[in-house]
């Protein structure tokens, strides 16, 4: 078990957190340098006391392997979810109070009660056309109280059998955000600002606003405010 530390990783160097096996982490972790702190394979187990990662810029790269509990992992820096390999959240709560940049073609799998909390002030930036899918056990939940956006990728970013709840801001800036596991907004805003939205079931707007110009391919149940084009703007919001 590793119990916290400050990693200094030189340019060109890689610190592999698991070495392809299972390693347990608890405590607080920071780092500096132009190298890479990497979870690329194996399993990073967060112990019952929880762990906090505070790595800046491109230092920390999650490009493969599994994050698992029983503890919760909190990101207060930048968590780069990158590469084309599958990444798995297994029975873990991941709290983001910093920035998550999701790039590359690799999908995320979640299961056994995995929860992703994008906290108030947190940014989750999907810059790809990958999917977040359920692999088994209790289906995963993505709860957004911060800013979730799809900022790049002309195709579709899909949440498949993942329950998505929003009380912050969701922005579709490119391509399509597809909530195939359900979408419920209790407060906050859903904005189409260059991209579109789809859902297999109902886009359930219980509060807050639905705004922008673009296409929504879903049934919409609305108890909030609808602003075609955006607040004070003209535009066409198509629901099909």
Short mmCIF file of C-alpha atoms in Angstrom, two decimals:
data_model
loop_
_atom_site.label_atom_id
_atom_site.label_comp_id
_atom_site.label_asym_id
_atom_site.label_seq_id
_atom_site.Cartn_x
_atom_site.Cartn_y
_atom_site.Cartn_z
CA UNK A 1 0.00 0.00 0.00
CA UNK A 2 1.25 3.46 -0.97
CA UNK A 3 0.23 6.18 1.48
CA UNK A 4 0.80 9.48 -0.34
CA UNK A 5 3.64 11.38 -1.93
CA UNK A 6 5.00 14.02 -4.26
CA UNK A 7 6.30 12.59 -7.52
CA UNK A 8 8.98 14.36 -9.56
CA UNK A 9 9.11 12.89 -13.07
CA UNK A 10 11.72 14.16 -15.51
CA UNK A 11 11.11 14.79 -19.20
CA UNK A 12 10.89 11.46 -21.01
CA UNK A 13 10.50 9.45 -17.81
CA UNK A 14 7.41 7.41 -16.87
CA UNK A 15 6.20 6.50 -13.41
CA UNK A 16 3.91 3.47 -13.80
CA UNK A 17 1.54 3.28 -10.83
CA UNK A 18 0.76 -0.44 -11.08
CA UNK A 19 3.36 -2.16 -13.26
CA UNK A 20 0.52 -4.21 -14.74
CA UNK A 21 -0.48 -5.76 -11.41
CA UNK A 22 -2.69 -4.61 -8.50
CA UNK A 23 -1.49 -1.82 -6.23
CA UNK A 24 -3.33 -0.04 -3.40
CA UNK A 25 -3.18 3.74 -2.93
CA UNK A 26 -4.45 5.93 -0.10
CA UNK A 27 -3.65 9.51 0.88
CA UNK A 28 -2.71 12.60 -1.12
CA UNK A 29 -0.58 12.63 -4.28
CA UNK A 30 0.96 15.53 -6.16
CA UNK A 31 3.67 15.80 -8.77
CA UNK A 32 5.88 17.95 -10.95
CA UNK A 33 7.99 17.53 -14.05
CA UNK A 34 7.63 17.09 -17.80
CA UNK A 35 7.36 13.30 -17.65
CA UNK A 36 4.34 11.04 -17.16
CA UNK A 37 2.60 9.47 -14.18
CA UNK A 38 0.65 6.63 -15.76
CA UNK A 39 -2.08 4.12 -15.13
CA UNK A 40 -1.78 2.05 -18.29
CA UNK A 41 -2.59 -1.51 -17.20
CA UNK A 42 -3.36 -3.58 -14.16
CA UNK A 43 -5.54 -2.34 -11.29
CA UNK A 44 -5.17 0.71 -9.12
CA UNK A 45 -7.09 -0.05 -5.95
CA UNK A 46 -8.12 2.90 -3.80
CA UNK A 47 -8.07 1.87 -0.16
CA UNK A 48 -10.87 2.49 2.30
CA UNK A 49 -9.37 5.79 3.43
CA UNK A 50 -9.63 7.22 -0.08
CA UNK A 51 -7.05 8.98 -2.22
CA UNK A 52 -6.64 12.44 -3.78
CA UNK A 53 -4.72 13.09 -7.00
CA UNK A 54 -3.56 16.64 -7.71
CA UNK A 55 -1.44 16.46 -10.86
CA UNK A 56 -1.21 19.42 -13.21
CA UNK A 57 -1.20 19.69 -16.99
CA UNK A 58 -0.40 16.48 -18.87
CA UNK A 59 1.45 14.81 -16.00
CA UNK A 60 -1.14 12.15 -15.13
CA UNK A 61 -2.35 9.90 -17.95
CA UNK A 62 -4.96 7.18 -17.52
CA UNK A 63 -4.61 5.26 -20.77
CA UNK A 64 -5.59 1.75 -19.72
CA UNK A 65 -6.27 -0.53 -16.78
CA UNK A 66 -8.80 -0.42 -13.95
CA UNK A 67 -9.65 1.89 -11.07
CA UNK A 68 -11.40 0.09 -8.23
CA UNK A 69 -12.53 0.70 -4.63
CA UNK A 70 -13.48 0.31 -1.85
CA UNK A 71 -12.32 3.89 -1.30
CA UNK A 72 -13.15 7.02 -3.30
CA UNK A 73 -10.69 8.75 -5.62
CA UNK A 74 -10.84 12.55 -5.78
CA UNK A 75 -9.20 14.51 -8.59
CA UNK A 76 -8.32 18.12 -7.77
CA UNK A 77 -5.86 18.63 -10.64
CA UNK A 78 -6.01 17.39 -14.22
CA UNK A 79 -6.89 13.81 -15.04
CA UNK A 80 -6.13 12.95 -18.66
CA UNK A 81 -8.16 9.97 -19.87
CA UNK A 82 -6.29 9.24 -23.07
CA UNK A 83 -5.40 6.68 -25.71
CA UNK A 84 -7.31 3.97 -27.52
CA UNK A 85 -7.36 1.25 -24.84
CA UNK A 86 -10.37 0.47 -22.65
CA UNK A 87 -10.44 2.05 -19.18
CA UNK A 88 -12.59 0.53 -16.40
CA UNK A 89 -14.27 1.96 -13.29
CA UNK A 90 -15.14 -0.98 -11.06
CA UNK A 91 -17.03 -0.42 -7.79
CA UNK A 92 -15.40 3.00 -7.35
CA UNK A 93 -16.60 6.53 -6.68
CA UNK A 94 -14.54 9.04 -8.66
CA UNK A 95 -15.01 12.67 -7.58
CA UNK A 96 -13.77 15.35 -9.96
CA UNK A 97 -13.17 18.82 -8.50
CA UNK A 98 -10.60 19.70 -11.16
CA UNK A 99 -10.44 18.89 -14.87
CA UNK A 100 -10.97 15.64 -16.72
CA UNK A 101 -9.90 15.66 -20.37
CA UNK A 102 -11.21 12.61 -22.23
CA UNK A 103 -9.35 12.14 -25.51
CA UNK A 104 -8.52 9.30 -27.89
CA UNK A 105 -10.71 6.48 -29.08
CA UNK A 106 -10.70 4.39 -25.90
CA UNK A 107 -14.01 3.80 -24.19
CA UNK A 108 -14.80 3.85 -20.47
CA UNK A 109 -16.52 0.90 -18.83
CA UNK A 110 -18.27 1.16 -15.48
CA UNK A 111 -20.02 -1.36 -13.29
CA UNK A 112 -20.64 -2.84 -9.84
CA UNK A 113 -22.02 0.45 -8.59
CA UNK A 114 -19.37 2.77 -10.02
CA UNK A 115 -20.19 6.48 -9.62
CA UNK A 116 -18.60 9.43 -11.37
CA UNK A 117 -19.31 12.74 -9.62
CA UNK A 118 -18.37 15.85 -11.58
CA UNK A 119 -18.53 18.25 -8.66
CA UNK A 120 -19.49 21.94 -8.67
CA UNK A 121 -16.50 23.78 -10.16
CA UNK A 122 -15.29 20.64 -11.94
CA UNK A 123 -14.88 20.31 -15.71
CA UNK A 124 -15.35 17.11 -17.67
CA UNK A 125 -14.33 17.75 -21.28
CA UNK A 126 -15.12 14.99 -23.80
CA UNK A 127 -12.96 15.60 -26.86
CA UNK A 128 -13.71 12.35 -28.69
CA UNK A 129 -16.38 10.04 -30.10
CA UNK A 130 -16.00 7.23 -27.57
CA UNK A 131 -18.51 5.65 -25.19
CA UNK A 132 -19.03 5.22 -21.46
CA UNK A 133 -20.75 1.85 -21.07
CA UNK A 134 -21.97 -0.58 -18.42
CA UNK A 135 -20.08 -3.88 -18.10
CA UNK A 136 -22.03 -5.65 -15.34
CA UNK A 137 -23.38 -5.56 -11.80
CA UNK A 138 -25.16 -2.40 -10.63
CA UNK A 139 -25.12 0.05 -13.57
CA UNK A 140 -22.92 3.13 -13.23
CA UNK A 141 -24.10 6.68 -12.55
CA UNK A 142 -22.65 9.92 -13.88
CA UNK A 143 -23.74 12.88 -11.74
CA UNK A 144 -22.86 16.33 -13.06
CA UNK A 145 -22.95 19.36 -10.78
CA UNK A 146 -20.16 21.19 -12.64
CA UNK A 147 -19.56 21.68 -16.35
CA UNK A 148 -19.77 18.70 -18.68
CA UNK A 149 -19.10 19.41 -22.32
CA UNK A 150 -18.40 17.68 -25.60
CA UNK A 151 -16.01 20.12 -27.22
CA UNK A 152 -14.59 18.05 -30.09
CA UNK A 153 -15.36 15.07 -32.31
CA UNK A 154 -17.76 15.22 -35.24
CA UNK A 155 -19.26 11.85 -34.31
CA UNK A 156 -21.09 10.64 -31.19
CA UNK A 157 -20.10 10.42 -27.55
CA UNK A 158 -22.42 7.86 -25.96
CA UNK A 159 -23.46 7.05 -22.39
CA UNK A 160 -24.74 3.49 -22.78
CA UNK A 161 -26.73 2.07 -19.85
CA UNK A 162 -25.20 4.79 -17.69
CA UNK A 163 -27.66 6.96 -15.77
CA UNK A 164 -26.76 10.62 -16.32
CA UNK A 165 -28.07 13.24 -13.90
CA UNK A 166 -27.45 16.98 -14.20
CA UNK A 167 -27.73 19.90 -11.80
CA UNK A 168 -24.88 21.88 -13.35
CA UNK A 169 -24.26 22.66 -17.01
CA UNK A 170 -24.14 20.27 -19.97
CA UNK A 171 -22.94 21.67 -23.29
CA UNK A 172 -22.93 19.96 -26.67
CA UNK A 173 -20.41 21.97 -28.69
CA UNK A 174 -19.59 19.40 -31.39
CA UNK A 175 -21.03 16.21 -32.85
CA UNK A 176 -23.69 14.42 -30.80
CA UNK A 177 -24.06 13.67 -27.10
CA UNK A 178 -26.11 10.49 -26.85
CA UNK A 179 -27.62 9.70 -23.45
CA UNK A 180 -28.65 6.13 -24.13
CA UNK A 181 -28.97 5.28 -20.45
CA UNK A 182 -31.31 8.10 -19.47
CA UNK A 183 -30.94 11.81 -18.71
CA UNK A 184 -32.53 13.73 -15.86
CA UNK A 185 -31.91 17.39 -15.11
CA UNK A 186 -33.11 18.69 -11.74
CA UNK A 187 -31.56 22.16 -12.08
CA UNK A 188 -28.90 23.93 -14.10
CA UNK A 189 -28.73 24.02 -17.88
CA UNK A 190 -28.51 21.89 -20.99
CA UNK A 191 -27.10 23.88 -23.90
CA UNK A 192 -26.72 23.08 -27.59
CA UNK A 193 -23.94 25.35 -28.83
CA UNK A 194 -22.64 23.81 -32.04
CA UNK A 195 -23.53 20.19 -31.29
CA UNK A 196 -26.64 18.04 -30.95
CA UNK A 197 -28.19 15.74 -28.34
CA UNK A 198 -29.82 12.31 -28.60
CA UNK A 199 -31.38 9.95 -26.08
CA UNK A 200 -32.80 6.46 -26.37
CA UNK A 201 -35.46 7.20 -23.78
CA UNK A 202 -36.73 10.53 -22.47
CA UNK A 203 -34.70 13.67 -21.96
CA UNK A 204 -36.21 14.58 -18.62
CA UNK A 205 -35.90 18.32 -17.84
CA UNK A 206 -37.38 18.65 -14.35
CA UNK A 207 -35.89 22.09 -13.71
CA UNK A 208 -33.41 24.61 -15.04
CA UNK A 209 -33.22 25.34 -18.75
CA UNK A 210 -32.87 23.76 -22.18
CA UNK A 211 -31.28 26.21 -24.59
CA UNK A 212 -29.48 26.70 -27.86
CA UNK A 213 -29.72 25.89 -31.54
CA UNK A 214 -29.48 22.36 -32.88
CA UNK A 215 -31.28 19.04 -32.93
CA UNK A 216 -32.55 16.90 -30.07
CA UNK A 217 -33.37 13.38 -31.20
CA UNK A 218 -35.37 12.14 -28.22
CA UNK A 219 -38.64 12.42 -26.40
CA UNK A 220 -38.48 15.48 -24.13
CA UNK A 221 -40.39 15.87 -20.86
CA UNK A 222 -40.05 19.49 -19.82
CA UNK A 223 -40.84 21.22 -16.54
CA UNK A 224 -38.12 23.82 -16.95
CA UNK A 225 -37.51 26.72 -19.32
CA UNK A 226 -36.88 26.25 -23.05
CA UNK A 227 -34.86 28.94 -24.82
CA UNK A 228 -34.52 28.29 -28.58
CA UNK A 229 -31.29 29.91 -29.74
CA UNK A 230 -30.31 30.68 -26.17
CA UNK A 231 -31.22 33.46 -23.76
CA UNK A 232 -31.73 36.65 -25.75
CA UNK A 233 -30.67 34.97 -29.01
CA UNK A 234 -32.50 33.78 -32.10
CA UNK A 235 -32.12 30.23 -33.34
CA UNK A 236 -33.87 26.97 -34.15
CA UNK A 237 -34.06 24.18 -31.59
CA UNK A 238 -35.46 21.07 -33.27
CA UNK A 239 -36.95 18.21 -31.26
CA UNK A 240 -37.50 15.06 -33.31
#
